[in-house]
Short mmCIF file of C-alpha atoms and ligand atoms in Angstrom, two decimals:
data_model
loop_
_atom_site.label_atom_id
_atom_site.label_comp_id
_atom_site.label_asym_id
_atom_site.label_seq_id
_atom_site.Cartn_x
_atom_site.Cartn_y
_atom_site.Cartn_z
CA MET E 11 5.12 29.66 -11.59
CA TYR E 12 2.06 27.50 -11.28
CA GLY E 13 0.90 23.97 -12.16
CA ARG E 14 -2.32 22.10 -11.61
CA THR E 15 -3.30 18.39 -11.92
CA ASN E 16 -6.07 16.04 -10.81
CA THR E 17 -5.96 12.92 -8.70
CA CYS E 18 -8.27 10.99 -6.40
CA SER E 19 -8.62 9.70 -2.84
CA LEU E 20 -11.03 7.17 -1.36
CA GLN E 21 -13.22 6.87 1.71
CA GLY E 22 -14.30 3.28 1.65
CA LEU E 23 -15.36 2.83 -1.96
CA GLU E 24 -16.43 6.47 -2.30
CA GLY E 25 -14.08 8.65 -4.30
CA ASN E 26 -13.10 12.28 -3.84
CA LEU E 27 -11.55 14.30 -6.63
CA VAL E 28 -8.40 16.03 -5.43
CA GLU E 29 -6.82 18.98 -7.22
CA VAL E 30 -3.09 19.36 -6.82
CA GLU E 31 -1.85 22.92 -7.24
CA THR E 32 1.82 23.81 -7.16
CA ASP E 33 3.29 27.23 -6.72
CA ILE E 34 7.01 27.79 -7.16
CA ALA E 35 8.20 31.05 -5.64
CA ARG E 36 11.53 32.60 -4.85
CA GLY E 37 12.85 31.84 -1.41
CA LEU E 38 14.79 29.26 0.53
CA PRO E 39 14.50 25.79 -1.08
CA ARG E 40 11.69 24.07 0.75
CA MET E 41 8.70 21.94 -0.21
CA THR E 42 5.49 21.93 1.81
CA ILE E 43 2.19 20.14 1.24
CA VAL E 44 -0.95 21.76 2.63
CA GLY E 45 -4.61 20.71 2.65
CA LEU E 46 -5.14 17.95 5.27
CA PRO E 47 -2.64 15.41 3.99
CA ASP E 48 -2.10 12.30 6.12
CA ALA E 49 1.28 10.87 7.06
CA ALA E 50 1.66 8.85 3.84
CA ILE E 51 1.21 11.99 1.75
CA ARG E 52 3.67 13.99 3.83
CA GLU E 53 6.21 11.26 3.13
CA SER E 54 5.41 11.82 -0.49
CA VAL E 55 7.61 14.95 -0.42
CA GLU E 56 10.74 12.81 -0.27
CA ARG E 57 9.53 10.27 -2.84
CA VAL E 58 8.54 12.97 -5.33
CA ARG E 59 11.80 14.87 -4.92
CA SER E 60 13.93 11.75 -5.41
CA ALA E 61 11.83 10.45 -8.29
CA ILE E 62 12.09 13.74 -10.20
CA LYS E 63 15.86 14.02 -9.62
CA ASN E 64 16.57 10.38 -10.41
CA THR E 65 14.57 10.59 -13.62
CA GLY E 66 16.96 13.34 -14.69
CA TYR E 67 14.68 16.36 -14.40
CA GLU E 68 15.54 19.49 -12.53
CA PHE E 69 13.98 19.79 -9.09
CA PRO E 70 13.44 23.52 -8.48
CA MET E 71 15.69 24.98 -5.79
CA SER E 72 12.97 27.37 -4.66
CA ARG E 73 10.06 27.56 -2.27
CA ILE E 74 7.52 24.98 -3.46
CA THR E 75 4.01 24.94 -2.05
CA VAL E 76 1.71 22.08 -2.99
CA ASN E 77 -1.94 22.53 -2.14
CA LEU E 78 -4.39 19.64 -2.09
CA SER E 79 -8.00 20.76 -2.42
CA PRO E 80 -10.73 20.66 -1.33
CA ALA E 81 -9.02 21.34 1.98
CA ASN E 82 -11.77 19.96 4.21
CA ILE E 83 -11.41 16.34 3.11
CA LYS E 84 -8.86 14.15 4.83
CA LYS E 85 -6.69 12.64 2.12
CA ASP E 86 -4.81 9.42 2.48
CA GLY E 87 -2.91 7.01 0.29
CA SER E 88 0.27 7.28 -1.69
CA GLN E 89 -1.55 7.26 -5.05
CA MET E 90 -1.27 11.08 -5.21
CA ASP E 91 2.54 11.03 -5.70
CA LEU E 92 2.33 11.00 -9.47
CA ALA E 93 -0.11 13.92 -9.66
CA ILE E 94 2.10 15.91 -7.27
CA ALA E 95 5.20 15.26 -9.40
CA ILE E 96 3.40 16.19 -12.64
CA SER E 97 2.06 19.35 -11.01
CA ILE E 98 5.59 20.39 -9.93
CA LEU E 99 7.07 19.60 -13.34
CA THR E 100 4.30 21.63 -14.99
CA ALA E 101 4.92 24.58 -12.68
CA ASN E 102 8.60 24.26 -13.55
CA GLN E 103 7.64 24.37 -17.25
CA LEU E 104 8.98 20.95 -18.10
CA ILE E 105 5.55 19.74 -19.25
CA HIS E 106 3.63 21.38 -22.04
CA ASN E 107 0.18 19.97 -22.55
CA GLU E 108 -2.87 22.12 -23.16
CA ASN E 109 -5.24 19.35 -22.14
CA LEU E 110 -3.61 18.49 -18.83
CA GLU E 111 -6.92 19.21 -17.09
CA SER E 112 -8.59 16.29 -18.87
CA PHE E 113 -6.21 13.74 -17.29
CA VAL E 114 -6.34 12.17 -13.87
CA PHE E 115 -3.09 10.80 -12.45
CA LEU E 116 -2.94 7.79 -10.13
CA GLY E 117 0.31 6.22 -8.99
CA GLU E 118 2.81 5.91 -6.18
CA LEU E 119 6.36 6.96 -7.02
CA GLN E 120 9.42 4.93 -6.15
CA LEU E 121 12.64 6.80 -5.37
CA ASN E 122 14.08 5.79 -8.76
CA GLY E 123 11.13 7.27 -10.64
CA ASP E 124 9.19 4.05 -11.23
CA VAL E 125 5.42 4.22 -10.86
CA GLY E 126 4.25 1.58 -8.38
CA ALA E 127 0.92 -0.16 -7.79
CA ILE E 128 -1.77 1.46 -5.67
CA LEU E 129 -4.74 0.26 -3.60
CA GLY E 130 -8.26 0.94 -4.83
CA ALA E 131 -7.48 1.73 -8.47
CA LEU E 132 -10.74 0.27 -9.77
CA PRO E 133 -13.12 2.15 -7.43
CA MET E 134 -11.21 5.35 -8.22
CA VAL E 135 -11.57 4.84 -11.97
CA ILE E 136 -15.28 4.08 -11.60
CA PHE E 137 -15.74 7.22 -9.52
CA LEU E 138 -13.78 9.38 -11.99
CA ARG E 139 -15.89 8.03 -14.84
CA SER E 140 -19.00 9.17 -12.97
CA LEU E 141 -17.55 12.71 -12.92
CA GLY E 142 -17.13 12.58 -16.70
CA TYR E 143 -13.36 12.13 -16.83
CA LYS E 144 -12.20 10.22 -19.88
CA LYS E 145 -8.43 9.84 -19.46
CA CYS E 146 -6.67 8.20 -16.60
CA ILE E 147 -2.97 7.47 -16.14
CA VAL E 148 -2.53 4.39 -13.96
CA PRO E 149 0.38 2.21 -12.80
CA LYS E 150 1.00 -0.65 -15.20
CA GLU E 151 0.44 -3.11 -12.35
CA ASN E 152 -3.14 -1.86 -11.91
CA VAL E 153 -4.11 -1.78 -15.56
CA GLU E 154 -5.84 -5.18 -15.71
CA GLU E 155 -8.33 -4.31 -12.98
CA CYS E 156 -9.05 -0.85 -14.44
CA ALA E 157 -9.33 -1.94 -18.05
CA VAL E 158 -12.70 -3.63 -17.48
CA ILE E 159 -14.15 -0.12 -17.61
CA HIS E 160 -14.67 0.64 -21.28
CA ASP E 161 -15.79 4.25 -21.60
CA MET E 162 -12.56 5.54 -20.12
CA GLU E 163 -9.11 5.72 -21.71
CA ILE E 164 -6.76 3.89 -19.35
CA TYR E 165 -3.06 4.61 -19.96
CA PRO E 166 -0.67 2.23 -18.20
CA VAL E 167 2.72 3.66 -17.23
CA GLU E 168 5.86 2.22 -15.69
CA ASN E 169 7.82 5.31 -14.75
CA LEU E 170 7.72 9.06 -14.46
CA ARG E 171 9.74 9.63 -17.64
CA GLU E 172 7.10 7.83 -19.71
CA VAL E 173 4.39 10.07 -18.31
CA VAL E 174 6.30 13.26 -19.04
CA GLU E 175 7.20 12.19 -22.59
CA PHE E 176 3.64 11.06 -23.24
CA LEU E 177 2.22 14.40 -22.08
CA ASN E 178 4.79 16.29 -24.16
CA GLY E 179 3.86 14.30 -27.26
CA GLU E 180 7.24 12.58 -27.48
CA LEU E 181 6.00 9.10 -26.67
CA GLU E 182 2.89 7.24 -27.69
CA ILE E 183 1.02 5.13 -25.16
CA SER E 184 -2.08 3.27 -26.25
CA SER E 185 -5.05 3.19 -23.94
CA TYR E 186 -5.87 -0.33 -22.85
CA TYR E 187 -9.10 -2.22 -22.30
CA ILE E 188 -10.19 -5.82 -21.96
CA GLU E 189 -12.73 -6.87 -24.57
CA ASN E 190 -14.69 -9.39 -22.54
CA PRO E 191 -13.58 -9.64 -18.92
CA MET E 192 -16.33 -12.15 -18.01
CA LYS E 193 -15.36 -14.69 -20.66
CA LYS E 194 -13.28 -16.81 -18.32
CA GLU E 195 -14.72 -20.26 -17.60
CA ARG E 196 -15.15 -21.03 -13.94
CA VAL E 197 -13.01 -23.91 -12.83
CA TYR E 198 -13.36 -25.15 -9.28
CA SER E 199 -10.87 -27.45 -7.61
CA VAL E 200 -13.67 -29.06 -5.57
CA ASP E 201 -17.04 -30.60 -6.48
CA PHE E 202 -20.08 -31.90 -4.60
CA SER E 203 -19.74 -35.26 -6.34
CA GLU E 204 -16.69 -35.91 -4.15
CA ILE E 205 -18.88 -36.18 -1.05
CA GLN E 206 -20.28 -39.70 -0.65
CA GLY E 207 -23.72 -39.90 0.96
CA GLN E 208 -24.66 -37.07 3.36
CA GLU E 209 -27.77 -36.48 1.28
CA GLN E 210 -29.52 -34.32 3.86
CA ILE E 211 -26.74 -31.76 4.02
CA LYS E 212 -26.41 -31.62 0.23
CA ARG E 213 -30.15 -31.14 -0.06
CA ALA E 214 -30.13 -28.36 2.56
CA MET E 215 -27.29 -26.63 0.71
CA GLU E 216 -29.18 -26.82 -2.58
CA ILE E 217 -32.21 -25.17 -0.95
CA ALA E 218 -30.00 -22.54 0.73
CA ALA E 219 -28.33 -21.70 -2.59
CA ALA E 220 -31.65 -21.56 -4.45
CA GLY E 221 -33.46 -19.27 -2.00
CA GLY E 222 -30.53 -17.22 -0.67
CA HIS E 223 -31.02 -18.67 2.82
CA ASN E 224 -28.31 -18.65 5.47
CA ILE E 225 -27.56 -22.09 6.83
CA LEU E 226 -26.37 -23.57 10.11
CA MET E 227 -24.98 -27.11 10.31
CA ILE E 228 -24.74 -28.98 13.56
CA GLY E 229 -22.94 -32.30 13.70
CA PRO E 230 -19.92 -34.20 15.05
CA PRO E 231 -16.37 -33.52 13.84
CA GLY E 232 -15.57 -35.25 10.57
CA SER E 233 -19.16 -35.37 9.35
CA GLY E 234 -18.33 -33.28 6.29
CA LYS E 235 -19.49 -29.85 7.45
CA SER E 236 -16.40 -28.01 6.17
CA MET E 237 -16.24 -30.13 3.03
CA SER E 238 -19.80 -29.16 2.13
CA ALA E 239 -19.31 -25.49 2.98
CA LYS E 240 -16.25 -25.26 0.71
CA ARG E 241 -18.32 -26.66 -2.15
CA PHE E 242 -21.21 -24.24 -1.64
CA PRO E 243 -19.88 -21.57 -4.07
CA THR E 244 -19.73 -24.24 -6.80
CA ILE E 245 -23.52 -24.48 -6.87
CA LEU E 246 -24.17 -20.74 -6.92
CA PRO E 247 -24.84 -19.08 -10.30
CA ASP E 248 -22.11 -17.12 -12.08
CA MET E 249 -21.70 -13.55 -10.97
CA THR E 250 -23.01 -10.85 -13.27
CA PHE E 251 -20.53 -8.27 -14.58
CA GLU E 252 -21.88 -5.70 -12.08
CA GLU E 253 -21.43 -8.14 -9.19
CA ALA E 254 -17.90 -8.98 -10.33
CA VAL E 255 -17.02 -5.27 -10.47
CA GLU E 256 -18.41 -4.72 -6.94
CA VAL E 257 -16.38 -7.61 -5.56
CA THR E 258 -13.22 -6.56 -7.39
CA GLN E 259 -13.47 -3.02 -6.01
CA ILE E 260 -13.51 -4.35 -2.45
CA TYR E 261 -10.47 -6.58 -3.03
CA SER E 262 -8.73 -3.70 -4.79
CA VAL E 263 -9.12 -1.45 -1.73
CA ALA E 264 -8.06 -4.28 0.59
CA GLY E 265 -4.92 -4.92 -1.49
CA LEU E 266 -6.00 -8.54 -1.96
CA LEU E 267 -6.46 -8.57 -5.72
CA ASN E 268 -4.15 -11.50 -6.38
CA SER E 269 -4.68 -11.97 -10.09
CA LYS E 270 -4.80 -8.15 -10.62
CA GLU E 271 -7.83 -8.58 -12.84
CA LEU E 272 -11.61 -8.76 -12.58
CA MET E 273 -12.73 -11.36 -10.02
CA THR E 274 -15.28 -13.57 -11.69
CA GLU E 275 -15.55 -16.24 -8.99
CA ARG E 276 -17.73 -15.81 -5.96
CA PRO E 277 -15.64 -15.26 -2.85
CA PHE E 278 -15.42 -17.88 -0.11
CA ARG E 279 -14.06 -16.61 3.18
CA ALA E 280 -13.48 -18.71 6.26
CA PRO E 281 -12.04 -16.55 9.07
CA HIS E 282 -10.60 -18.40 12.07
CA HIS E 283 -12.55 -18.27 15.33
CA THR E 284 -9.85 -16.09 16.89
CA ALA E 285 -10.77 -13.31 14.43
CA SER E 286 -11.29 -9.87 16.00
CA SER E 287 -14.31 -7.65 15.36
CA VAL E 288 -12.17 -5.36 13.21
CA SER E 289 -10.92 -8.17 10.99
CA LEU E 290 -14.49 -9.44 10.63
CA ILE E 291 -16.37 -6.19 9.99
CA GLY E 292 -13.52 -3.94 8.84
CA GLY E 293 -11.80 -0.84 10.22
CA GLY E 294 -8.34 0.30 11.21
CA ARG E 295 -6.57 3.65 10.88
CA ILE E 296 -7.13 3.66 7.14
CA PRO E 297 -10.33 1.58 7.27
CA LYS E 298 -10.02 -1.62 5.28
CA PRO E 299 -12.92 -3.90 4.41
CA GLY E 300 -13.32 -6.89 6.76
CA GLU E 301 -14.20 -10.52 6.10
CA ILE E 302 -17.91 -9.76 5.76
CA SER E 303 -17.18 -7.36 2.89
CA LEU E 304 -14.61 -9.70 1.35
CA SER E 305 -17.50 -12.23 1.29
CA HIS E 306 -19.76 -9.82 -0.64
CA HIS E 307 -21.81 -11.75 -3.26
CA GLY E 308 -20.20 -14.92 -1.92
CA VAL E 309 -19.95 -17.05 1.18
CA LEU E 310 -18.85 -16.33 4.73
CA PHE E 311 -18.12 -19.63 6.47
CA LEU E 312 -17.86 -19.56 10.25
CA ASP E 313 -16.67 -22.97 11.39
CA GLU E 314 -16.89 -23.81 15.11
CA ILE E 315 -19.11 -20.78 15.53
CA PRO E 316 -19.46 -21.05 19.36
CA GLU E 317 -15.67 -20.61 19.59
CA PHE E 318 -15.95 -17.06 18.21
CA GLN E 319 -16.16 -14.34 20.84
CA SER E 320 -19.81 -13.49 21.49
CA LYS E 321 -19.23 -9.80 20.87
CA VAL E 322 -17.65 -10.62 17.51
CA LEU E 323 -20.72 -12.64 16.52
CA GLU E 324 -23.09 -9.92 17.63
CA VAL E 325 -21.54 -7.39 15.24
CA LEU E 326 -22.69 -9.61 12.38
CA ARG E 327 -26.34 -8.93 13.02
CA GLN E 328 -26.62 -5.45 11.57
CA PRO E 329 -24.80 -6.18 8.27
CA MET E 330 -26.79 -9.41 7.88
CA GLU E 331 -29.92 -7.31 8.02
CA GLU E 332 -28.73 -4.48 5.77
CA GLY E 333 -26.26 -6.10 3.37
CA MET E 334 -23.68 -3.43 4.20
CA ILE E 335 -21.55 -2.20 7.07
CA HIS E 336 -21.05 1.31 8.43
CA ILE E 337 -17.58 1.90 9.83
CA ALA E 338 -17.16 4.92 12.07
CA ARG E 339 -14.06 7.06 11.67
CA ALA E 340 -12.80 10.05 13.62
CA ASN E 341 -14.65 12.60 11.50
CA ALA E 342 -16.74 10.58 9.11
CA SER E 343 -18.27 7.18 8.63
CA LEU E 344 -17.88 5.01 5.59
CA ILE E 345 -19.80 2.16 4.09
CA TYR E 346 -18.63 -1.13 2.63
CA PRO E 347 -21.05 -3.55 0.98
CA ALA E 348 -21.48 -6.86 2.85
CA ASN E 349 -24.17 -8.88 1.16
CA PHE E 350 -23.00 -12.41 1.88
CA GLN E 351 -24.51 -15.80 2.50
CA LEU E 352 -23.62 -17.13 5.92
CA ILE E 353 -22.76 -20.76 6.48
CA ALA E 354 -22.19 -21.56 10.14
CA ALA E 355 -21.08 -24.88 11.56
CA LEU E 356 -20.79 -26.24 15.07
CA ASN E 357 -20.36 -29.44 17.00
CA PRO E 358 -23.35 -30.52 19.11
CA CYS E 359 -21.29 -30.14 22.31
CA PRO E 360 -17.74 -29.15 23.34
CA CYS E 361 -16.38 -32.71 22.90
CA GLY E 362 -18.37 -33.22 19.72
CA ASN E 363 -19.92 -36.59 20.55
CA TYR E 364 -23.31 -35.60 21.95
CA GLY E 365 -26.02 -37.66 20.23
CA ASN E 366 -23.48 -39.92 18.54
CA GLN E 367 -24.39 -43.60 19.00
CA ASN E 368 -20.84 -44.86 18.47
CA GLN E 369 -19.01 -42.45 20.79
CA SER E 370 -19.79 -41.30 24.28
CA CYS E 371 -20.07 -37.63 25.18
CA SER E 372 -18.01 -36.49 28.13
CA CYS E 373 -19.71 -33.11 28.56
CA SER E 374 -22.01 -32.09 31.40
CA VAL E 375 -25.43 -30.64 30.63
CA ASN E 376 -24.15 -27.32 31.93
CA GLN E 377 -21.16 -27.34 29.62
CA ILE E 378 -23.35 -28.12 26.61
CA GLN E 379 -25.80 -25.36 27.48
CA ARG E 380 -23.02 -22.80 27.95
CA TYR E 381 -21.47 -23.86 24.65
CA LEU E 382 -24.68 -23.58 22.65
CA ALA E 383 -25.70 -20.33 24.37
CA LYS E 384 -22.74 -18.59 22.71
CA ILE E 385 -25.00 -18.31 19.66
CA SER E 386 -27.70 -15.88 20.65
CA HIS E 387 -31.31 -16.23 19.58
CA PRO E 388 -31.21 -13.00 17.55
CA LEU E 389 -28.29 -14.43 15.55
CA LEU E 390 -30.01 -17.82 15.13
CA ASP E 391 -33.00 -15.86 13.99
CA ARG E 392 -31.08 -14.59 11.00
CA ILE E 393 -30.24 -18.10 9.87
CA ASP E 394 -33.19 -19.67 8.02
CA ILE E 395 -32.05 -23.25 7.60
CA HIS E 396 -30.74 -25.40 10.45
CA VAL E 397 -29.60 -28.88 9.62
CA GLU E 398 -28.26 -31.78 11.65
CA VAL E 399 -25.41 -33.64 10.02
CA ALA E 400 -24.98 -37.29 10.97
CA PRO E 401 -21.60 -39.01 11.06
CA VAL E 402 -20.70 -40.52 7.69
CA GLU E 403 -22.07 -44.05 7.34
CA TYR E 404 -19.58 -46.77 6.50
CA SER E 405 -21.92 -48.01 3.77
CA ASP E 406 -21.90 -44.52 2.20
CA LEU E 407 -18.11 -44.56 1.94
CA GLN E 408 -18.23 -47.94 0.16
CA SER E 409 -21.15 -46.97 -2.06
CA LYS E 410 -20.46 -46.74 -5.78
CA LYS E 411 -23.64 -44.74 -6.29
CA LYS E 412 -23.07 -41.80 -8.60
CA GLN E 413 -23.31 -38.50 -6.75
CA SER E 414 -24.79 -35.31 -8.21
CA THR E 415 -22.09 -33.03 -9.58
CA SER E 416 -21.94 -29.37 -8.64
CA ALA E 417 -22.87 -28.49 -12.23
CA GLU E 418 -26.05 -30.58 -12.02
CA ILE E 419 -27.07 -29.01 -8.72
CA ARG E 420 -26.22 -25.54 -10.02
CA GLU E 421 -28.52 -26.01 -12.98
CA ARG E 422 -31.45 -26.69 -10.65
CA VAL E 423 -30.46 -23.77 -8.41
CA GLU E 424 -30.27 -21.38 -11.36
CA LYS E 425 -33.76 -22.32 -12.52
CA ALA E 426 -35.19 -21.65 -9.06
CA ILE E 427 -33.35 -18.31 -8.86
CA GLU E 428 -34.75 -17.27 -12.21
CA ILE E 429 -38.31 -18.06 -11.05
CA GLN E 430 -37.79 -15.81 -8.01
CA ARG E 431 -36.19 -13.05 -10.07
CA ILE E 432 -39.23 -12.87 -12.32
CA ARG E 433 -41.74 -13.21 -9.46
CA TYR E 434 -40.20 -10.40 -7.38
CA LYS E 435 -38.99 -8.19 -10.24
CA GLU E 436 -41.10 -5.15 -9.38
CA LEU E 437 -40.80 -5.46 -5.62
CA GLY E 438 -37.22 -4.54 -4.79
CA PHE E 439 -35.95 -7.85 -3.41
CA ARG E 440 -34.46 -10.84 -5.14
CA ASN E 441 -35.16 -14.06 -3.36
CA ASN E 442 -37.29 -15.97 -0.89
CA ALA E 443 -34.88 -15.35 1.98
CA ASN E 444 -35.47 -11.60 1.57
CA LEU E 445 -39.23 -11.91 1.11
CA PRO E 446 -40.78 -9.40 3.54
CA ASP E 447 -43.33 -10.99 5.88
CA LYS E 448 -46.14 -8.79 4.57
CA TYR E 449 -45.98 -10.64 1.24
CA LEU E 450 -46.18 -14.13 2.74
CA LYS E 451 -49.94 -14.54 2.18
CA GLU E 452 -49.59 -13.49 -1.42
CA PHE E 453 -46.58 -15.60 -2.38
CA CYS E 454 -46.74 -18.54 0.02
CA PRO E 455 -50.42 -19.56 0.14
CA LEU E 456 -51.10 -22.97 1.66
CA GLU E 457 -53.70 -25.67 0.99
CA GLU E 458 -55.98 -26.60 3.88
CA SER E 459 -54.02 -29.84 4.41
CA SER E 460 -50.72 -27.95 4.63
CA LYS E 461 -52.22 -25.56 7.14
CA LYS E 462 -53.11 -28.55 9.33
CA ILE E 463 -49.55 -29.80 9.13
CA MET E 464 -48.28 -26.36 10.13
CA GLU E 465 -50.61 -26.32 13.10
CA MET E 466 -49.46 -29.72 14.30
CA ALA E 467 -45.83 -28.73 13.96
CA TYR E 468 -46.57 -25.53 15.81
CA GLN E 469 -47.94 -27.55 18.76
CA LYS E 470 -45.16 -30.09 18.69
CA TYR E 471 -42.14 -27.80 18.30
CA LYS E 472 -43.61 -24.68 19.95
CA PHE E 473 -42.63 -22.64 16.91
CA SER E 474 -42.60 -18.88 17.30
CA ALA E 475 -44.33 -16.64 14.77
CA ARG E 476 -40.99 -15.75 13.16
CA SER E 477 -40.10 -19.42 12.89
CA LEU E 478 -43.37 -20.13 11.10
CA ASN E 479 -42.64 -17.30 8.66
CA LYS E 480 -39.20 -18.68 7.91
CA LEU E 481 -40.70 -22.09 7.43
CA LEU E 482 -43.02 -20.71 4.76
CA LYS E 483 -40.12 -19.09 2.92
CA ILE E 484 -38.15 -22.33 2.91
CA ALA E 485 -41.22 -24.22 1.65
CA ARG E 486 -41.50 -21.59 -1.11
CA THR E 487 -37.92 -22.31 -2.18
CA ILE E 488 -38.51 -26.07 -2.13
CA ALA E 489 -41.50 -25.61 -4.44
CA ASP E 490 -39.46 -23.28 -6.68
CA LEU E 491 -36.77 -25.94 -7.03
CA LYS E 492 -39.46 -28.21 -8.47
CA GLY E 493 -40.74 -25.42 -10.69
CA ASN E 494 -44.10 -25.58 -8.87
CA ASP E 495 -46.22 -22.54 -8.33
CA LYS E 496 -48.15 -24.30 -5.57
CA ILE E 497 -46.59 -25.23 -2.22
CA GLU E 498 -47.44 -28.86 -1.45
CA ASP E 499 -47.71 -30.79 1.83
CA GLY E 500 -44.36 -32.46 1.21
CA ASP E 501 -42.66 -29.07 0.83
CA VAL E 502 -44.04 -27.93 4.18
CA LEU E 503 -43.00 -31.19 5.87
CA GLU E 504 -39.47 -30.85 4.55
CA ALA E 505 -39.27 -27.20 5.62
CA ILE E 506 -40.36 -28.16 9.15
CA ARG E 507 -37.25 -30.32 9.42
CA TYR E 508 -35.04 -27.25 8.88
CA ARG E 509 -36.75 -25.34 11.70
CA SER E 510 -37.22 -28.05 14.32
CA ILE E 511 -33.56 -28.25 15.35
CA GLU E 512 -33.56 -24.93 17.14
CA SER E 513 -36.03 -26.10 19.76
CA LYS E 514 -34.08 -29.34 20.25
CA TYR E 515 -30.78 -27.60 21.00
CA TRP E 516 -31.67 -24.11 22.09
CA GLY E 517 -35.17 -24.45 23.50
CA ASN E 518 -37.82 -21.89 22.72
CA VAL E 519 -38.07 -18.19 23.32
ZN1 ZN F 4 -19.74 -33.81 24.46
#
C-alpha cells in the first residue's frame, strides 16, 4: 500500500520541495524514515505515531517505510510531520482525495494530534507559489503571515482530524487571505521632536536617511546618541509591500515574528557589544539569520562600537558591501539578505570626557589611541557620515523652541529619496550612498568655486581620494534635500564637516 504527499524544507530563505512517499508492507511493525532526514525529522516518527493514534485513526501494525526525496538534499525542521502523517494515512487508505498531489502540507504535529506552528512558513509559501502550487495547508498559528500571498489558497488547520476530514470532503475549510496587509498606520512610540537642541546630529541623521548613508556619532555619554539612533527609523519612508515581505520572511525563519503577521515597520536592532560573530552575521547548526539580516531594510545600531570584538566588527565589512551574507554550512552555503543602514556610536575616549570643557579626561594618549584603533580604517571607510555630538547645552534643555517632528523630517527625506529614485532608475542602484564612483562626474558636477573649496579642504584635512568621493556623495544628498539639481558651495562646505572628523580622531592613511 502506497501514499504520496508534498511538503517543503528551507535552506536559508531558499525552499526545496520534498516528496513524502510511504510504503506499508507486511512484516514486523516498524517505521523508518529514509532520505537524509536530520535529528528533528527522525523524532518525527514518535510524534506522527502518537498523533495518528490519539486522533483515533488506526496506525498500521506493519513495516512502514517513509522516503523523503530528493534524497541528496539535507532536510531539517519539524514542519514535515503533517505531510508524513497524511502520507501514512493515505497509504493506509483512510484518506480518499484524487487531488492530493495539488496540496502541500506544512505543520508540526503535537502528540495529541494538534498541528503546531512552524518556522519559515512565509518563505515556504512564496517558494511553493513559484513552483505553481495553489493549495497549501498551514498551521492556524502561521496563517496571518502566509495570507499576505494572494494567488495561493491558504487553508489554516488546528489538528490532524480537521485535515483528514477536509481532504475526505467531510469538513469545509475556507482559504484565508488578508485584503490589504499594508493598510496599518505606522505608530512610533518615539519622535525626534522629543530631543531638545542637538541640531547638528538631527541634521546629520536627516542627510543619512535621505541618501542612504551610514553614520558614525562620536560624543560624550549622555549627549543623545542612543536617543537619536532610536528615532532614526521614524524618519525613513514606509516600506513597500515587497520590502515588508522580505523582512517578514527573515523574522519567520528566525522564529521572531511576534505579531504573526506582515511586518510593516522598519526593523531597528541594537545588539549588545558582547555579541558574538554568529549572533551578528548568523549561523548555527540550523543556520539562523543574525542581527545584520534582522536589520534588513532597517537600522543596525552599534552603540559603544569600540567595545565590540575587532573580529566581530570585521565580519560586517563584506555584507555592508554586498547587502547580503553568505553562511557556510557543512555541505552547502546559504544566503540571507542584509541590506541595512548602520548607525555606530562611540565615546571620544574610554572615560568619555575627552574634549569636554566641563569634565576632565583621565585617559592617557595611548589608551585613547588603542580605544579608537578598534575601529579599523576599512570599516570607517564604509561609513559615509561622521558627526561629533556635543554635550547637551543647558539652554537647549530650557528652550521652548518647537522642534521638528519625525513626520516633518520624513516628508523632506521622502522627497529627496524620490529625486534619487528617478535619477538612478535605469542604473541599478537606488541612492547617493550607492552611487558608483565612475558616475561622480556625471551626477555630482561642481562649480569652479566649489572646486576651490574642495582643494582647500584637501590640503587642510589631508583627505584621501575615497574621502573626497564620499564628500561629493554627501553634498549630492544635501542638494537633493533642497530639491536642487546643482550642488552649491554651501552644500560642499557642510559635507566637509562630515568627513573632517576622521582625520581628527584617527589620523590619515
Ligand atoms: Zn577620557
